[in-house]
mmCIF file with all atom_site columns, C-alpha atoms in Angstrom:
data_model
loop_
_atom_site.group_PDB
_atom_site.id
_atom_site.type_symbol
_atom_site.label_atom_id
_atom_site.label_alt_id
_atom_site.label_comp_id
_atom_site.label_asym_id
_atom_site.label_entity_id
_atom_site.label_seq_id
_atom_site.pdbx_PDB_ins_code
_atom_site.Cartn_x
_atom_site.Cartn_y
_atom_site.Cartn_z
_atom_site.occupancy
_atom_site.B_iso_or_equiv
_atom_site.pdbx_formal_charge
_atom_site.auth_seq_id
_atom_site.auth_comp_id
_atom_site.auth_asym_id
_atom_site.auth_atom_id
_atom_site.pdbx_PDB_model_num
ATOM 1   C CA . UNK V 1 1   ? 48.133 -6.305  30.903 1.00 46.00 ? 156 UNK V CA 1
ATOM 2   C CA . UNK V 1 2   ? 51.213 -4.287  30.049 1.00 46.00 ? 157 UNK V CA 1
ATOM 3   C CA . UNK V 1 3   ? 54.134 -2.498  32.128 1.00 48.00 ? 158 UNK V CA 1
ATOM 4   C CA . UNK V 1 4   ? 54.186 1.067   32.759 1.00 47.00 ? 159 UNK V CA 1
ATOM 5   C CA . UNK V 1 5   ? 56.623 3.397   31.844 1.00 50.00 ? 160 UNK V CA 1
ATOM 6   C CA . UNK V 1 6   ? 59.488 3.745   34.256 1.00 57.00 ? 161 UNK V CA 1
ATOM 7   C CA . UNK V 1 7   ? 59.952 7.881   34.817 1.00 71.00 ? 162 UNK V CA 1
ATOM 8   C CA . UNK V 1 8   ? 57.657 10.592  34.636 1.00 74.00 ? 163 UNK V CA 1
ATOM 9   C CA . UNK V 1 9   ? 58.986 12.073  31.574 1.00 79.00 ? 164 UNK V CA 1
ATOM 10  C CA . UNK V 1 10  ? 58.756 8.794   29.556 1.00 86.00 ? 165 UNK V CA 1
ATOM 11  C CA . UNK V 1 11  ? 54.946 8.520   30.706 1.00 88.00 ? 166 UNK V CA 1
ATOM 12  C CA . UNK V 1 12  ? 54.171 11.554  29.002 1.00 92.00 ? 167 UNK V CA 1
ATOM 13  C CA . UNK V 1 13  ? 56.008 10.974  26.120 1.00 93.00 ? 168 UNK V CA 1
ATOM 14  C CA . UNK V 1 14  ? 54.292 7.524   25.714 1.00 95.00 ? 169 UNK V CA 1
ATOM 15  C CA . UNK V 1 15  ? 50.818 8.867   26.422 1.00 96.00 ? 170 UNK V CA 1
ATOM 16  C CA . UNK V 1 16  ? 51.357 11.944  23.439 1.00 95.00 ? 171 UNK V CA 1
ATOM 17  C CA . UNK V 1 17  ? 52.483 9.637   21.331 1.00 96.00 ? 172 UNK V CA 1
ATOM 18  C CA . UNK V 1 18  ? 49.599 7.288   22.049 1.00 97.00 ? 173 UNK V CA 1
ATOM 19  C CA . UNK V 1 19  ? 47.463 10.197  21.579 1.00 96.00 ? 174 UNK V CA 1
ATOM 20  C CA . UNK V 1 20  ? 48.729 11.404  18.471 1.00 97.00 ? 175 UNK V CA 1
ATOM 21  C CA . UNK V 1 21  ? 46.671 9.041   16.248 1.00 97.00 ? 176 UNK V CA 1
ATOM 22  C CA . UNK V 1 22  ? 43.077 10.031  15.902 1.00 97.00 ? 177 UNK V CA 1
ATOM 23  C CA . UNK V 1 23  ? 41.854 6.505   15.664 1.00 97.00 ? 178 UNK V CA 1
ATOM 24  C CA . UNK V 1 24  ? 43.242 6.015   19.161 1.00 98.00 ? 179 UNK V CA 1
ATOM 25  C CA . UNK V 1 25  ? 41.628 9.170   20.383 1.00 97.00 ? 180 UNK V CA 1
ATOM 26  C CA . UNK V 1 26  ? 38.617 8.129   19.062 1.00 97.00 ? 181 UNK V CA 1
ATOM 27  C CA . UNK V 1 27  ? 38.590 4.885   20.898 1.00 98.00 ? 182 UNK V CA 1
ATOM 28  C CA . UNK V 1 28  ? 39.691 6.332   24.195 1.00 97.00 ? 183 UNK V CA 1
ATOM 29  C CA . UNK V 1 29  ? 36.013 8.377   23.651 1.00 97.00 ? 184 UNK V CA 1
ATOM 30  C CA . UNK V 1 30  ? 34.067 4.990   22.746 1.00 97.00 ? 185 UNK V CA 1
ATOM 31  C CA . UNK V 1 31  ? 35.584 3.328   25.467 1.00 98.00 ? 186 UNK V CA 1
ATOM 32  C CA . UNK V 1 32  ? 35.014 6.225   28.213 1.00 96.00 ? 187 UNK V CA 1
ATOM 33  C CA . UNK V 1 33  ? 31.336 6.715   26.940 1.00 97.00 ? 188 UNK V CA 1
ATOM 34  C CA . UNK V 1 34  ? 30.508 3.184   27.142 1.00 96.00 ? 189 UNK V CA 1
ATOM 35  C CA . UNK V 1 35  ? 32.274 2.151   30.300 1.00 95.00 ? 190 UNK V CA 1
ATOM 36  C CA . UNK V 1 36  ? 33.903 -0.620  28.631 1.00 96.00 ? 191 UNK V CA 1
ATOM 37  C CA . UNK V 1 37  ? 34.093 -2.481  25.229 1.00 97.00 ? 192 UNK V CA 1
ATOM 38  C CA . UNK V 1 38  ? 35.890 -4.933  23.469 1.00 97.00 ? 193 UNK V CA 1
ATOM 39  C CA . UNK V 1 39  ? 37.564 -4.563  20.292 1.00 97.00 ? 194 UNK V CA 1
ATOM 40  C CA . UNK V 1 40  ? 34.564 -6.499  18.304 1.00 96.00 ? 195 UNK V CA 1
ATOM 41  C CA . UNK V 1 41  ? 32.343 -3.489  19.366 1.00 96.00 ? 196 UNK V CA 1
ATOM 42  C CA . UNK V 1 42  ? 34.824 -0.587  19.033 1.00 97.00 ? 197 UNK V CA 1
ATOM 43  C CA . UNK V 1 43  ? 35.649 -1.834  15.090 1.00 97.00 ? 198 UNK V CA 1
ATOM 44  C CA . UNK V 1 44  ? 31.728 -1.565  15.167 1.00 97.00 ? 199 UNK V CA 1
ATOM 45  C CA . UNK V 1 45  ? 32.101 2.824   15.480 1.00 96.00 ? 200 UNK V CA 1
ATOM 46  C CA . UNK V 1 46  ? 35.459 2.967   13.084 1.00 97.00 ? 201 UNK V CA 1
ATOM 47  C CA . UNK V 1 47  ? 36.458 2.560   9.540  1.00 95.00 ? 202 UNK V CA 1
ATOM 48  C CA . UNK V 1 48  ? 39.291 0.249   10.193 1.00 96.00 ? 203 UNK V CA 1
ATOM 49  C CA . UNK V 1 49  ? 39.123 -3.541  10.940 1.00 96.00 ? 204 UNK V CA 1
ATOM 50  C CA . UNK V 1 50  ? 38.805 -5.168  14.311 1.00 96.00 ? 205 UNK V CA 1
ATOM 51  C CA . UNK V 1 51  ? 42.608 -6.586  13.641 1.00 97.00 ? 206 UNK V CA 1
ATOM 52  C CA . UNK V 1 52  ? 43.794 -2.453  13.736 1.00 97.00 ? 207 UNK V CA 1
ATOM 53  C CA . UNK V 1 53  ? 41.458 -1.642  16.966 1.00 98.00 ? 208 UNK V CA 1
ATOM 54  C CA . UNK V 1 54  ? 42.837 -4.657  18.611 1.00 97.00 ? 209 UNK V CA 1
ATOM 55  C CA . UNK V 1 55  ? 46.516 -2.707  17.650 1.00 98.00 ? 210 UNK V CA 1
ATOM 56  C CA . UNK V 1 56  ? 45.587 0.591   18.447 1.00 98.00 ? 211 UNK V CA 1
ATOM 57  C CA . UNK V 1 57  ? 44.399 -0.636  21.809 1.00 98.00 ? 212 UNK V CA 1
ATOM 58  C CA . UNK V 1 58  ? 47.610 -2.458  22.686 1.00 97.00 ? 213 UNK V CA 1
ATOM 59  C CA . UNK V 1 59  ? 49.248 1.068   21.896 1.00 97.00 ? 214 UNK V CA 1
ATOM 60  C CA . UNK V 1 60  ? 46.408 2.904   24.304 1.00 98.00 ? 215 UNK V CA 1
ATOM 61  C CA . UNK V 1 61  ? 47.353 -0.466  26.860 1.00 97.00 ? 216 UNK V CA 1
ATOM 62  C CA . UNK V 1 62  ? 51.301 0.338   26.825 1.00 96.00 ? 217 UNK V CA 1
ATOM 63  C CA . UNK V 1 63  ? 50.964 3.929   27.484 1.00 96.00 ? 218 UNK V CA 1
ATOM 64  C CA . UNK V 1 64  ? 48.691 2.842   30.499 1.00 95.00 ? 219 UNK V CA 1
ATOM 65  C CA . UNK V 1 65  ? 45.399 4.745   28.824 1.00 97.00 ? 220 UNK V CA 1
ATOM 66  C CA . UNK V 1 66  ? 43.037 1.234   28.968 1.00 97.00 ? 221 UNK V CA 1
ATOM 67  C CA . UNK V 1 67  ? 43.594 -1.915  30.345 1.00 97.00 ? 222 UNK V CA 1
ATOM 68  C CA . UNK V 1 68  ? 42.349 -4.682  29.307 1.00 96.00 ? 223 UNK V CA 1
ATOM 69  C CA . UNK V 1 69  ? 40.167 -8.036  31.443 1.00 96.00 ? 224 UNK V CA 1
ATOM 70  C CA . UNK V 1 70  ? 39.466 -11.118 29.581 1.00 95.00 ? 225 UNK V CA 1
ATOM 71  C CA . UNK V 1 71  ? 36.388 -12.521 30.563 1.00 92.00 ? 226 UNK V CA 1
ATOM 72  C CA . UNK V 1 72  ? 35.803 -16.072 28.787 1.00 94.00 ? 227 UNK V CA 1
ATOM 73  C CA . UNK V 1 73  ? 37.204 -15.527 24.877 1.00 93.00 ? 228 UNK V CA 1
ATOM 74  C CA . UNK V 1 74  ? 36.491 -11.836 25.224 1.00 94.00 ? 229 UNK V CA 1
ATOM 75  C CA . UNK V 1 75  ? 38.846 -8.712  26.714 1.00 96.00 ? 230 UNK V CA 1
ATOM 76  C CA . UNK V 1 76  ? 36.926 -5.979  27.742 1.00 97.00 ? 231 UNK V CA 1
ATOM 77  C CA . UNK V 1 77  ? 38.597 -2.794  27.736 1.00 98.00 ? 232 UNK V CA 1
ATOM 78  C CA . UNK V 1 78  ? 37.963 0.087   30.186 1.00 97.00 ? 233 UNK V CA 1
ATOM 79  C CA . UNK V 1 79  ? 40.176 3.594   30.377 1.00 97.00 ? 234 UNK V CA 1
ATOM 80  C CA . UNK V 1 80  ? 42.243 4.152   32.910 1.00 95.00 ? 235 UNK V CA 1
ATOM 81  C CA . UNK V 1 81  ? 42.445 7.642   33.923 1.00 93.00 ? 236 UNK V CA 1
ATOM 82  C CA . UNK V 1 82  ? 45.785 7.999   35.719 1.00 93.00 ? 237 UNK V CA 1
ATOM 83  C CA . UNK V 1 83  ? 47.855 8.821   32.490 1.00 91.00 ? 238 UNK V CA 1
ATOM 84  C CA . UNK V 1 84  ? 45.932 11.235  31.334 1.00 90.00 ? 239 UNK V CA 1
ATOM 85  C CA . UNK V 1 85  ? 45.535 12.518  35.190 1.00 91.00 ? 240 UNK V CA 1
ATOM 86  C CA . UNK V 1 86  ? 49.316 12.890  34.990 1.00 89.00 ? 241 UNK V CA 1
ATOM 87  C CA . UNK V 1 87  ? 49.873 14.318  31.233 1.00 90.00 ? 242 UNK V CA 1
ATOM 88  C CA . UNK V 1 88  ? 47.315 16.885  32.120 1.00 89.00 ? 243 UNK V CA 1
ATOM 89  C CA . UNK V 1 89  ? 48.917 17.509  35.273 1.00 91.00 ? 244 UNK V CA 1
ATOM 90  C CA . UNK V 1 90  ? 52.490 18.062  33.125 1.00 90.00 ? 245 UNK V CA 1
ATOM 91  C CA . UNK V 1 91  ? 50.600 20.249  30.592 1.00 89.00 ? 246 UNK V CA 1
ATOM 92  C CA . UNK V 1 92  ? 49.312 22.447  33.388 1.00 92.00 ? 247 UNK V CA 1
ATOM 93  C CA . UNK V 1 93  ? 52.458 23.087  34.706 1.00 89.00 ? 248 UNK V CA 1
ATOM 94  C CA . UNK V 1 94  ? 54.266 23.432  31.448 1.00 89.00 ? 249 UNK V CA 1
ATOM 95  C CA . UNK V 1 95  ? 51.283 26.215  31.012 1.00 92.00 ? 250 UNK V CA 1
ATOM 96  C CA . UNK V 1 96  ? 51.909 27.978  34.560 1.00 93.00 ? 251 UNK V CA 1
ATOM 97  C CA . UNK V 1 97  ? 55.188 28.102  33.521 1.00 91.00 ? 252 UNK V CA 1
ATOM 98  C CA . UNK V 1 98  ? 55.030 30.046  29.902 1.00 92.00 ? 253 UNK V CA 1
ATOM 99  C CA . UNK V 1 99  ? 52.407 32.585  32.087 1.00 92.00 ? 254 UNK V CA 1
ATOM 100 C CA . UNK V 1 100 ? 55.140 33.352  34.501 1.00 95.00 ? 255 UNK V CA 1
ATOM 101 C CA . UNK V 1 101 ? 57.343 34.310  31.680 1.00 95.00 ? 256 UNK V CA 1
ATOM 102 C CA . UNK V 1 102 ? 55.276 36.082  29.875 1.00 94.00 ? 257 UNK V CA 1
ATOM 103 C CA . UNK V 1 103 ? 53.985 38.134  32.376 1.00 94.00 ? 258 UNK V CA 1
ATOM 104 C CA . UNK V 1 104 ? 57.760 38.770  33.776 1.00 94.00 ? 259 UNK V CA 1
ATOM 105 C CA . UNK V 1 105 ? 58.226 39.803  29.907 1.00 95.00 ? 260 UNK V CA 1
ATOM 106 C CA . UNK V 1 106 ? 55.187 41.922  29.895 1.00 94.00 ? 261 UNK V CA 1
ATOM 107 C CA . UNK V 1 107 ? 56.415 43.806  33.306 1.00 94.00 ? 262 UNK V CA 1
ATOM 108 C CA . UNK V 1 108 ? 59.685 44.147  31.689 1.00 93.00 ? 263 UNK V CA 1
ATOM 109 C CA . UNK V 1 109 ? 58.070 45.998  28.418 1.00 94.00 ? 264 UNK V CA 1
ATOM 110 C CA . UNK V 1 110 ? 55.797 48.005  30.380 1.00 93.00 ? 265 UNK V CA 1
ATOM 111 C CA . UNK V 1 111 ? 58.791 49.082  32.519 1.00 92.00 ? 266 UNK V CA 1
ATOM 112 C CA . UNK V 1 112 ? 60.674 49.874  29.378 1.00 92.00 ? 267 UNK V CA 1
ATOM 113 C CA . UNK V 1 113 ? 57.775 52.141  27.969 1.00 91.00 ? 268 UNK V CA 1
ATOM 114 C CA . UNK V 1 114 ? 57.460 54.083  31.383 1.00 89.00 ? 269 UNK V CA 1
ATOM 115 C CA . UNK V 1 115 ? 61.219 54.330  31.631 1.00 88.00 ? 270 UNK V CA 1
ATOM 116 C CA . UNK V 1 116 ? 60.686 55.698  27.483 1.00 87.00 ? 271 UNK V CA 1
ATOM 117 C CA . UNK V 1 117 ? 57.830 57.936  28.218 1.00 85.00 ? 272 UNK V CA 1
ATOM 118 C CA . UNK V 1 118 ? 59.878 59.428  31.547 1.00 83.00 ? 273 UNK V CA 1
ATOM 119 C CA . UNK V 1 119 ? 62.904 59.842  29.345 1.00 77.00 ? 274 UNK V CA 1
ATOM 120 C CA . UNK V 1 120 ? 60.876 61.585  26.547 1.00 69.00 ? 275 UNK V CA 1
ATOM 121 C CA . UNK V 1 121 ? 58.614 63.904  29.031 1.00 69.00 ? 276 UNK V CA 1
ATOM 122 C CA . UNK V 1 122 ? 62.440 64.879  30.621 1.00 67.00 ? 277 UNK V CA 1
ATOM 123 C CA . UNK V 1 123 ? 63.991 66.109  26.641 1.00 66.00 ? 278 UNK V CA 1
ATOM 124 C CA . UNK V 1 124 ? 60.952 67.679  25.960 1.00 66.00 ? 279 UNK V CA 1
ATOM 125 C CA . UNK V 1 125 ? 60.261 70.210  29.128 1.00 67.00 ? 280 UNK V CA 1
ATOM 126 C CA . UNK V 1 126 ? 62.536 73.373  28.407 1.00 65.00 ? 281 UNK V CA 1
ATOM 127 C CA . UNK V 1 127 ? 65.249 73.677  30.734 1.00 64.00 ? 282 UNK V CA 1
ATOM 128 C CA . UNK V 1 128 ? 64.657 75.182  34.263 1.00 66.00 ? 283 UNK V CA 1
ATOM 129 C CA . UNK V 1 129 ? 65.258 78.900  34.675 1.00 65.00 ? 284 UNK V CA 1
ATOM 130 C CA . UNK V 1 130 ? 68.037 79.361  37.962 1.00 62.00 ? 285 UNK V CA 1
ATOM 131 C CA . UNK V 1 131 ? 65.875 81.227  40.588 1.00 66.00 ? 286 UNK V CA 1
ATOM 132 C CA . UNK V 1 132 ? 66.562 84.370  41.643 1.00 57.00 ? 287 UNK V CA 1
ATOM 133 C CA . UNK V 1 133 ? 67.731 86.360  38.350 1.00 54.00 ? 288 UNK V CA 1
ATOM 134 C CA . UNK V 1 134 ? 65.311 88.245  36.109 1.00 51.00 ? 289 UNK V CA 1
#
């Protein structure tokens, strides 16, 4: 019912910004839970008017979140999962990522406090007699 995005970093961006809206979140969760719906029985669950689900949905449609069949007068809507596969998929990596730094910076500041406790244990021994004189 709608074109995709055309790169991977614009699919993400349009699925966020799809997401951003609770309205549209909560629709995505009406929609999953009942399999499919149409906008008539979605406006049924929110405090908006059918006119603003059947919006909201065309946002959820362009970022490729639900698609939508019309059967007779009606379009039924049903989620699509591969978006969200592939924003997850992003926001795992973008996750692995920050853990590799920050466990390169913890190694670094554990390094720095052995190299500081080594340094300190060094100034405070007293210095080392030369053998052989009494």
């Amino acid at each position: 019912m709608t074109d995709e995005p055309h790169g991977p970093a614009e699919a993400v961006d349009t699925v966020l910004t799809a997401l951003a809206d609770p309205t549209r979140r909560r629709l995505l969760e009406l929609i999953g839970a009942q399999g499919e719906a149409t906008a008539t029985t979605l406006a049924r669950h929110l405090p908006v008017s059918r006119q603003a689900v059947v919006k909201h949905l065309a946002v959820l449609d362009a970022a490729g979140l639900v698609s939508g069949d019309r059967i007779g007068r009606e379009v039924r809507y049903t989620v699509r999962p591969a978006a969200l596969d592939s924003t997850a998929r992003w926001m795992a990596s973008l996750a692995a990522d920050w853990d590799r730094r920050l466990a390169h910076i913890k190694r670094l500041a554990e390094a720095a406090e052995r190299d500081s406790r080594t340094s300190h244990d060094d100034a405070s021994r007293p210095p080392e007699q030369p053998h052989g004189r009494a």
